[in-house]
PDB file of C-alpha atoms in Angstrom:
ATOM      1  CA  MET A 185     109.883  93.634  80.115  1.00  0.00           C
ATOM      2  CA  SER A 186     106.794  95.858  80.264  1.00  0.00           C
ATOM      3  CA  VAL A 187     106.933  99.517  81.150  1.00  0.00           C
ATOM      4  CA  GLU A 188     105.190  98.890  84.470  1.00  0.00           C
ATOM      5  CA  ASN A 189     107.732  96.236  85.446  1.00  0.00           C
ATOM      6  CA  GLY A 190     110.556  98.738  85.026  1.00  0.00           C
ATOM      7  CA  MET A 191     110.335  99.271  88.779  1.00  0.00           C
ATOM      8  CA  SER A 192     111.173  96.057  90.630  1.00  0.00           C
ATOM      9  CA  TRP A 193     108.707  94.797  93.226  1.00  0.00           C
ATOM     10  CA  ARG A 194     111.310  95.347  95.975  1.00  0.00           C
ATOM     11  CA  ARG A 195     111.716  98.991  95.048  1.00  0.00           C
ATOM     12  CA  ARG A 196     107.964  99.449  94.750  1.00  0.00           C
ATOM     13  CA  ALA A 197     107.418  97.807  98.149  1.00  0.00           C
ATOM     14  CA  ALA A 198     110.049 100.085  99.713  1.00  0.00           C
ATOM     15  CA  VAL A 199     108.415 103.194  98.230  1.00  0.00           C
ATOM     16  CA  GLN A 200     104.956 102.055  99.333  1.00  0.00           C
ATOM     17  CA  ALA A 201     106.156 101.202 102.851  1.00  0.00           C
ATOM     18  CA  LEU A 202     107.846 104.582 103.217  1.00  0.00           C
ATOM     19  CA  LEU A 203     104.837 106.472 101.830  1.00  0.00           C
ATOM     20  CA  TRP A 204     102.162 104.864 103.985  1.00  0.00           C
ATOM     21  CA  SER A 205     104.324 104.715 107.114  1.00  0.00           C
ATOM     22  CA  ALA A 206     104.830 108.469 106.776  1.00  0.00           C
ATOM     23  CA  TYR A 207     101.081 108.902 106.280  1.00  0.00           C
ATOM     24  CA  GLY A 208     100.363 106.867 109.436  1.00  0.00           C
ATOM     25  CA  ALA A 209     102.872 108.933 111.407  1.00  0.00           C
ATOM     26  CA  LEU A 210     101.305 112.186 110.181  1.00  0.00           C
ATOM     27  CA  HIS A 211      97.884 110.828 111.096  1.00  0.00           C
ATOM     28  CA  LEU A 212      99.102 110.341 114.670  1.00  0.00           C
ATOM     29  CA  VAL A 213     100.696 113.782 114.783  1.00  0.00           C
ATOM     30  CA  PHE A 214      97.503 115.532 113.650  1.00  0.00           C
ATOM     31  CA  ALA A 215      95.322 113.385 115.918  1.00  0.00           C
ATOM     32  CA  SER A 216      97.487 114.311 118.917  1.00  0.00           C
ATOM     33  CA  VAL A 217      96.325 117.927 118.490  1.00  0.00           C
ATOM     34  CA  TYR A 218      92.751 116.928 119.429  1.00  0.00           C
ATOM     35  CA  THR A 219      93.296 113.966 121.743  1.00  0.00           C
ATOM     36  CA  ARG A 220      96.005 112.117 123.633  1.00  0.00           C
ATOM     37  CA  ILE A 221      97.880 109.251 122.001  1.00  0.00           C
ATOM     38  CA  THR A 222      96.476 105.892 123.118  1.00  0.00           C
ATOM     39  CA  SER A 223      96.922 102.274 122.073  1.00  0.00           C
ATOM     40  CA  GLY A 224      93.685 102.482 120.102  1.00  0.00           C
ATOM     41  CA  LEU A 225      94.879 105.553 118.215  1.00  0.00           C
ATOM     42  CA  VAL A 226      98.174 103.853 117.340  1.00  0.00           C
ATOM     43  CA  LEU A 227      96.280 100.771 116.154  1.00  0.00           C
ATOM     44  CA  ILE A 228      94.037 102.929 113.958  1.00  0.00           C
ATOM     45  CA  ALA A 229      97.093 104.572 112.360  1.00  0.00           C
ATOM     46  CA  VAL A 230      98.743 101.197 111.719  1.00  0.00           C
ATOM     47  CA  LEU A 231      95.548  99.683 110.295  1.00  0.00           C
ATOM     48  CA  LEU A 232      95.036 102.713 108.080  1.00  0.00           C
ATOM     49  CA  SER A 233      98.597 102.588 106.724  1.00  0.00           C
ATOM     50  CA  LEU A 234      98.456  98.846 106.007  1.00  0.00           C
ATOM     51  CA  SER A 235      94.980  99.082 104.471  1.00  0.00           C
ATOM     52  CA  LEU A 236      95.973 101.954 102.180  1.00  0.00           C
ATOM     53  CA  TRP A 237      99.065 100.012 101.112  1.00  0.00           C
ATOM     54  CA  GLY A 238      96.931  96.982 100.305  1.00  0.00           C
ATOM     55  CA  ALA A 239      94.274  99.075  98.550  1.00  0.00           C
ATOM     56  CA  THR A 240      96.793 100.837  96.307  1.00  0.00           C
ATOM     57  CA  GLU A 241      98.379  97.517  95.349  1.00  0.00           C
ATOM     58  CA  ALA A 242      94.914  96.160  94.545  1.00  0.00           C
ATOM     59  CA  LEU A 243      94.071  99.255  92.473  1.00  0.00           C
ATOM     60  CA  ARG A 244      97.355  98.916  90.596  1.00  0.00           C
ATOM     61  CA  ALA A 245      96.652  95.242  89.856  1.00  0.00           C
ATOM     62  CA  MET A 246      93.116  96.045  88.679  1.00  0.00           C
ATOM     63  CA  ALA A 247      94.341  98.868  86.446  1.00  0.00           C
ATOM     64  CA  LEU A 248      96.971  96.660  84.819  1.00  0.00           C
ATOM     65  CA  ARG A 249      94.736  93.609  84.429  1.00  0.00           C
ATOM     66  CA  GLY A 250      91.854  95.699  83.098  1.00  0.00           C
ATOM     67  CA  ALA A 251      94.150  97.806  80.856  1.00  0.00           C
ATOM     68  CA  TRP A 252      92.728 101.020  82.300  1.00  0.00           C
ATOM     69  CA  LEU A 253      95.351 103.149  80.581  1.00  0.00           C
ATOM     70  CA  GLU A 254      94.255 101.794  77.193  1.00  0.00           C
ATOM     71  CA  GLN A 255      90.626 102.818  77.779  1.00  0.00           C
ATOM     72  CA  PRO A 256      88.962 105.955  76.346  1.00  0.00           C
ATOM     73  CA  PRO A 257      89.245 108.990  78.678  1.00  0.00           C
ATOM     74  CA  ALA A 258      85.611 108.754  79.837  1.00  0.00           C
ATOM     75  CA  ALA A 259      85.961 105.080  80.816  1.00  0.00           C
ATOM     76  CA  LEU A 260      89.265 105.745  82.584  1.00  0.00           C
ATOM     77  CA  LEU A 261      87.766 108.690  84.488  1.00  0.00           C
ATOM     78  CA  LEU A 262      84.760 106.598  85.562  1.00  0.00           C
ATOM     79  CA  ARG A 263      86.975 103.821  86.944  1.00  0.00           C
ATOM     80  CA  THR A 264      89.262 106.341  88.643  1.00  0.00           C
ATOM     81  CA  LEU A 265      86.356 108.111  90.338  1.00  0.00           C
ATOM     82  CA  LEU A 266      84.391 104.997  91.284  1.00  0.00           C
ATOM     83  CA  TRP A 267      86.855 102.508  92.740  1.00  0.00           C
ATOM     84  CA  PRO A 268      88.721 104.595  95.372  1.00  0.00           C
ATOM     85  CA  PRO A 269      85.520 105.343  97.378  1.00  0.00           C
ATOM     86  CA  VAL A 270      84.627 101.634  97.260  1.00  0.00           C
ATOM     87  CA  PHE A 271      88.023 100.731  98.712  1.00  0.00           C
ATOM     88  CA  ALA A 272      87.829 103.621 101.189  1.00  0.00           C
ATOM     89  CA  LEU A 273      84.469 102.394 102.485  1.00  0.00           C
ATOM     90  CA  GLY A 274      85.909  98.902 102.922  1.00  0.00           C
ATOM     91  CA  ILE A 275      88.986 100.242 104.736  1.00  0.00           C
ATOM     92  CA  GLN A 276      86.975 102.323 107.192  1.00  0.00           C
ATOM     93  CA  THR A 277      84.442  99.532 107.778  1.00  0.00           C
ATOM     94  CA  LEU A 278      87.243  97.066 108.516  1.00  0.00           C
ATOM     95  CA  GLY A 279      88.920  99.542 110.852  1.00  0.00           C
ATOM     96  CA  PHE A 280      85.664 100.220 112.677  1.00  0.00           C
ATOM     97  CA  VAL A 281      84.966  96.506 113.185  1.00  0.00           C
ATOM     98  CA  VAL A 282      88.500  95.736 114.411  1.00  0.00           C
ATOM     99  CA  VAL A 283      88.695  98.714 116.780  1.00  0.00           C
ATOM    100  CA  ALA A 284      85.169  98.171 118.143  1.00  0.00           C
ATOM    101  CA  SER A 285      85.888  94.467 118.760  1.00  0.00           C
ATOM    102  CA  LEU A 286      89.135  95.193 120.603  1.00  0.00           C
ATOM    103  CA  LEU A 287      87.521  97.972 122.641  1.00  0.00           C
ATOM    104  CA  HIS A 288      84.764  95.558 123.615  1.00  0.00           C
ATOM    105  CA  VAL A 289      87.286  93.150 125.180  1.00  0.00           C
ATOM    106  CA  ASN A 290      89.385  96.007 126.627  1.00  0.00           C
ATOM    107  CA  ALA A 291      92.406  95.087 124.497  1.00  0.00           C
ATOM    108  CA  ILE A 292      92.954  98.720 123.506  1.00  0.00           C
ATOM    109  CA  GLN A 293      91.992 102.133 124.811  1.00  0.00           C
ATOM    110  CA  LEU A 294      90.776 105.382 123.296  1.00  0.00           C
ATOM    111  CA  ASP A 295      90.712 108.764 124.972  1.00  0.00           C
ATOM    112  CA  PRO A 296      87.171 109.252 126.359  1.00  0.00           C
ATOM    113  CA  ALA A 297      87.632 113.007 126.029  1.00  0.00           C
ATOM    114  CA  GLY A 298      88.535 112.693 122.337  1.00  0.00           C
ATOM    115  CA  PRO A 299      86.286 113.681 119.432  1.00  0.00           C
ATOM    116  CA  ARG A 300      82.874 112.011 119.411  1.00  0.00           C
ATOM    117  CA  GLN A 301      82.387 109.310 116.822  1.00  0.00           C
ATOM    118  CA  GLY A 302      79.276 109.046 114.647  1.00  0.00           C
ATOM    119  CA  TRP A 303      78.088 108.484 111.109  1.00  0.00           C
ATOM    120  CA  GLY A 304      79.211 111.961 110.077  1.00  0.00           C
ATOM    121  CA  THR A 305      82.723 111.278 111.361  1.00  0.00           C
ATOM    122  CA  PHE A 306      82.746 107.851 109.711  1.00  0.00           C
ATOM    123  CA  PHE A 307      81.827 109.220 106.270  1.00  0.00           C
ATOM    124  CA  GLY A 308      84.324 112.038 106.781  1.00  0.00           C
ATOM    125  CA  TYR A 309      87.010 109.377 107.223  1.00  0.00           C
ATOM    126  CA  VAL A 310      85.730 107.588 104.108  1.00  0.00           C
ATOM    127  CA  LEU A 311      85.997 110.827 102.119  1.00  0.00           C
ATOM    128  CA  ASN A 312      89.507 111.505 103.443  1.00  0.00           C
ATOM    129  CA  THR A 313      90.621 107.965 102.575  1.00  0.00           C
ATOM    130  CA  SER A 314      89.036 108.294  99.111  1.00  0.00           C
ATOM    131  CA  PHE A 315      90.987 111.492  98.547  1.00  0.00           C
ATOM    132  CA  MET A 316      94.267 109.732  99.398  1.00  0.00           C
ATOM    133  CA  LEU A 317      93.434 106.896  96.977  1.00  0.00           C
ATOM    134  CA  TRP A 318      92.431 109.347  94.231  1.00  0.00           C
ATOM    135  CA  LEU A 319      95.700 111.210  94.742  1.00  0.00           C
ATOM    136  CA  TRP A 320      97.741 108.003  94.629  1.00  0.00           C
ATOM    137  CA  LEU A 321      95.911 106.723  91.541  1.00  0.00           C
ATOM    138  CA  GLY A 322      96.363 110.050  89.752  1.00  0.00           C
ATOM    139  CA  ILE A 323     100.110 110.108  90.445  1.00  0.00           C
ATOM    140  CA  TRP A 324     100.519 106.446  89.457  1.00  0.00           C
ATOM    141  CA  SER A 325      98.572 106.917  86.196  1.00  0.00           C
ATOM    142  CA  SER A 326     100.571 110.031  85.297  1.00  0.00           C
ATOM    143  CA  TRP A 327     103.819 108.177  85.977  1.00  0.00           C
ATOM    144  CA  GLN A 328     102.732 105.275  83.773  1.00  0.00           C
ATOM    145  CA  TYR A 329     101.750 107.624  80.921  1.00  0.00           C
ATOM    146  CA  LEU A 330     105.138 109.353  81.190  1.00  0.00           C
ATOM    147  CA  ARG A 331     107.017 106.048  81.153  1.00  0.00           C
ATOM    148  CA  ARG A 332     105.022 104.808  78.147  1.00  0.00           C
ATOM    149  CA  TRP A 333     105.660 108.047  76.261  1.00  0.00           C
ATOM    150  CA  ARG A 334     109.405 107.803  76.968  1.00  0.00           C
ATOM    151  CA  GLN A 335     109.462 104.140  75.896  1.00  0.00           C
ATOM    152  CA  GLY A 336     107.581 105.060  72.708  1.00  0.00           C
ATOM    153  CA  GLU A 337     110.164 107.743  71.914  1.00  0.00           C
ATOM    154  CA  ILE A 338     113.007 105.263  72.495  1.00  0.00           C
ATOM    155  CA  ASP A 339     111.336 102.662  70.255  1.00  0.00           C
ATOM    156  CA  LYS A 340     110.769 105.277  67.554  1.00  0.00           C
ATOM    157  CA  TRP A 341     114.433 106.351  67.508  1.00  0.00           C
ATOM    158  CA  GLN A 342     115.604 102.733  67.553  1.00  0.00           C
ATOM    159  CA  ALA A 343     113.374 101.963  64.552  1.00  0.00           C
ATOM    160  CA  GLU A 344     114.756 105.041  62.752  1.00  0.00           C
ATOM    161  CA  ALA A 345     118.332 103.963  63.492  1.00  0.00           C
ATOM    162  CA  THR A 346     117.574 100.457  62.176  1.00  0.00           C
ATOM    163  CA  ARG A 347     116.059 101.892  58.988  1.00  0.00           C
ATOM    164  CA  ARG A 348     119.095 104.081  58.361  1.00  0.00           C
ATOM    165  CA  GLU A 349     121.426 101.161  58.978  1.00  0.00           C
ATOM    166  CA  LEU A 350     119.541  99.088  56.392  1.00  0.00           C
ATOM    167  CA  GLU A 351     119.784 101.951  53.896  1.00  0.00           C
ATOM    168  CA  LEU A 352     123.535 102.186  54.480  1.00  0.00           C
ATOM    169  CA  GLN A 353     123.896  98.442  54.008  1.00  0.00           C
ATOM    170  CA  MET A 354     122.036  98.680  50.683  1.00  0.00           C
ATOM    171  CA  LEU A 355     124.295 101.535  49.574  1.00  0.00           C
ATOM    172  CA  ARG A 356     127.384  99.569  50.549  1.00  0.00           C
ATOM    173  CA  ALA A 357     126.103  96.592  48.549  1.00  0.00           C
ATOM    174  CA  GLN A 358     125.474  98.806  45.522  1.00  0.00           C
ATOM    175  CA  LEU A 359     128.928 100.379  45.792  1.00  0.00           C
ATOM    176  CA  SER A 360     130.833  97.196  46.470  1.00  0.00           C
ATOM    177  CA  PRO A 361     134.180  96.885  44.582  1.00  0.00           C
ATOM    178  CA  HIS A 362     132.968  93.754  42.775  1.00  0.00           C
ATOM    179  CA  PHE A 363     129.896  95.572  41.399  1.00  0.00           C
ATOM    180  CA  ILE A 364     131.953  98.595  40.291  1.00  0.00           C
ATOM    181  CA  PHE A 365     134.620  96.351  38.713  1.00  0.00           C
ATOM    182  CA  ASN A 366     132.035  94.453  36.665  1.00  0.00           C
ATOM    183  CA  ALA A 367     130.314  97.656  35.565  1.00  0.00           C
ATOM    184  CA  LEU A 368     133.577  99.291  34.461  1.00  0.00           C
ATOM    185  CA  ASN A 369     134.745  96.125  32.730  1.00  0.00           C
ATOM    186  CA  ASN A 370     131.481  95.864  30.759  1.00  0.00           C
ATOM    187  CA  LEU A 371     131.684  99.557  29.915  1.00  0.00           C
ATOM    188  CA  ARG A 372     135.278  99.186  28.668  1.00  0.00           C
ATOM    189  CA  ALA A 373     134.278  96.339  26.379  1.00  0.00           C
ATOM    190  CA  LEU A 374     131.214  98.177  25.126  1.00  0.00           C
ATOM    191  CA  ILE A 375     133.192 101.328  24.169  1.00  0.00           C
ATOM    192  CA  ASN A 376     135.065  99.396  21.489  1.00  0.00           C
ATOM    193  CA  GLU A 377     131.926  97.664  20.212  1.00  0.00           C
ATOM    194  CA  ASP A 378     129.152 100.267  20.346  1.00  0.00           C
ATOM    195  CA  GLN A 379     129.946 103.796  21.503  1.00  0.00           C
ATOM    196  CA  ALA A 380     126.279 104.894  21.496  1.00  0.00           C
ATOM    197  CA  ARG A 381     125.281 102.062  23.824  1.00  0.00           C
ATOM    198  CA  ALA A 382     128.299 102.848  25.996  1.00  0.00           C
ATOM    199  CA  ARG A 383     127.065 106.417  26.399  1.00  0.00           C
ATOM    200  CA  ASP A 384     123.591 105.111  27.363  1.00  0.00           C
ATOM    201  CA  MET A 385     125.149 102.780  29.911  1.00  0.00           C
ATOM    202  CA  ILE A 386     127.090 105.656  31.492  1.00  0.00           C
ATOM    203  CA  THR A 387     123.872 107.676  31.654  1.00  0.00           C
ATOM    204  CA  LEU A 388     122.015 104.780  33.332  1.00  0.00           C
TER     205      LEU A 388
END
């Protein structure tokens, strides 16, 4: 099992659902300071939460498939800086199209007295969404590095334990009763025949 797969998909989905649901709820809370809560505002929060969930899963899949964490620091930094704004632009464009289409057929409502929308507001939303994706990607990458370091330490100690066990097995084989019996028996016979060679054998 790889390090990344240490967290089951059910647990990851639960964490992601909790994270982005909380973000959507906070988005509504902060928006309510400037405008009243409407069906359009709720839809925007839901779309944003679901889109961020999908974008982070896509970024995770890209990072794993492209082995981002194995890349040199400069290449990793480039990917980390580049891809979140691309996803953020897609998220905000999708949200704009969906909300504008539903407003056109009067399926949802927005507060007419709310903040005015324009290109500046749109790119502000893109920047805010990029920041959330950068933050998520930074936390995820740090977590993966930590897990890999811990797994490396475990593997290192397991290899050391295996090496020591092999050394002990070799020592046991060298000190087996059969080996010692044969050596002493040969030494006993050699003492009577050639005392000088017997002394050399003891030394060896």
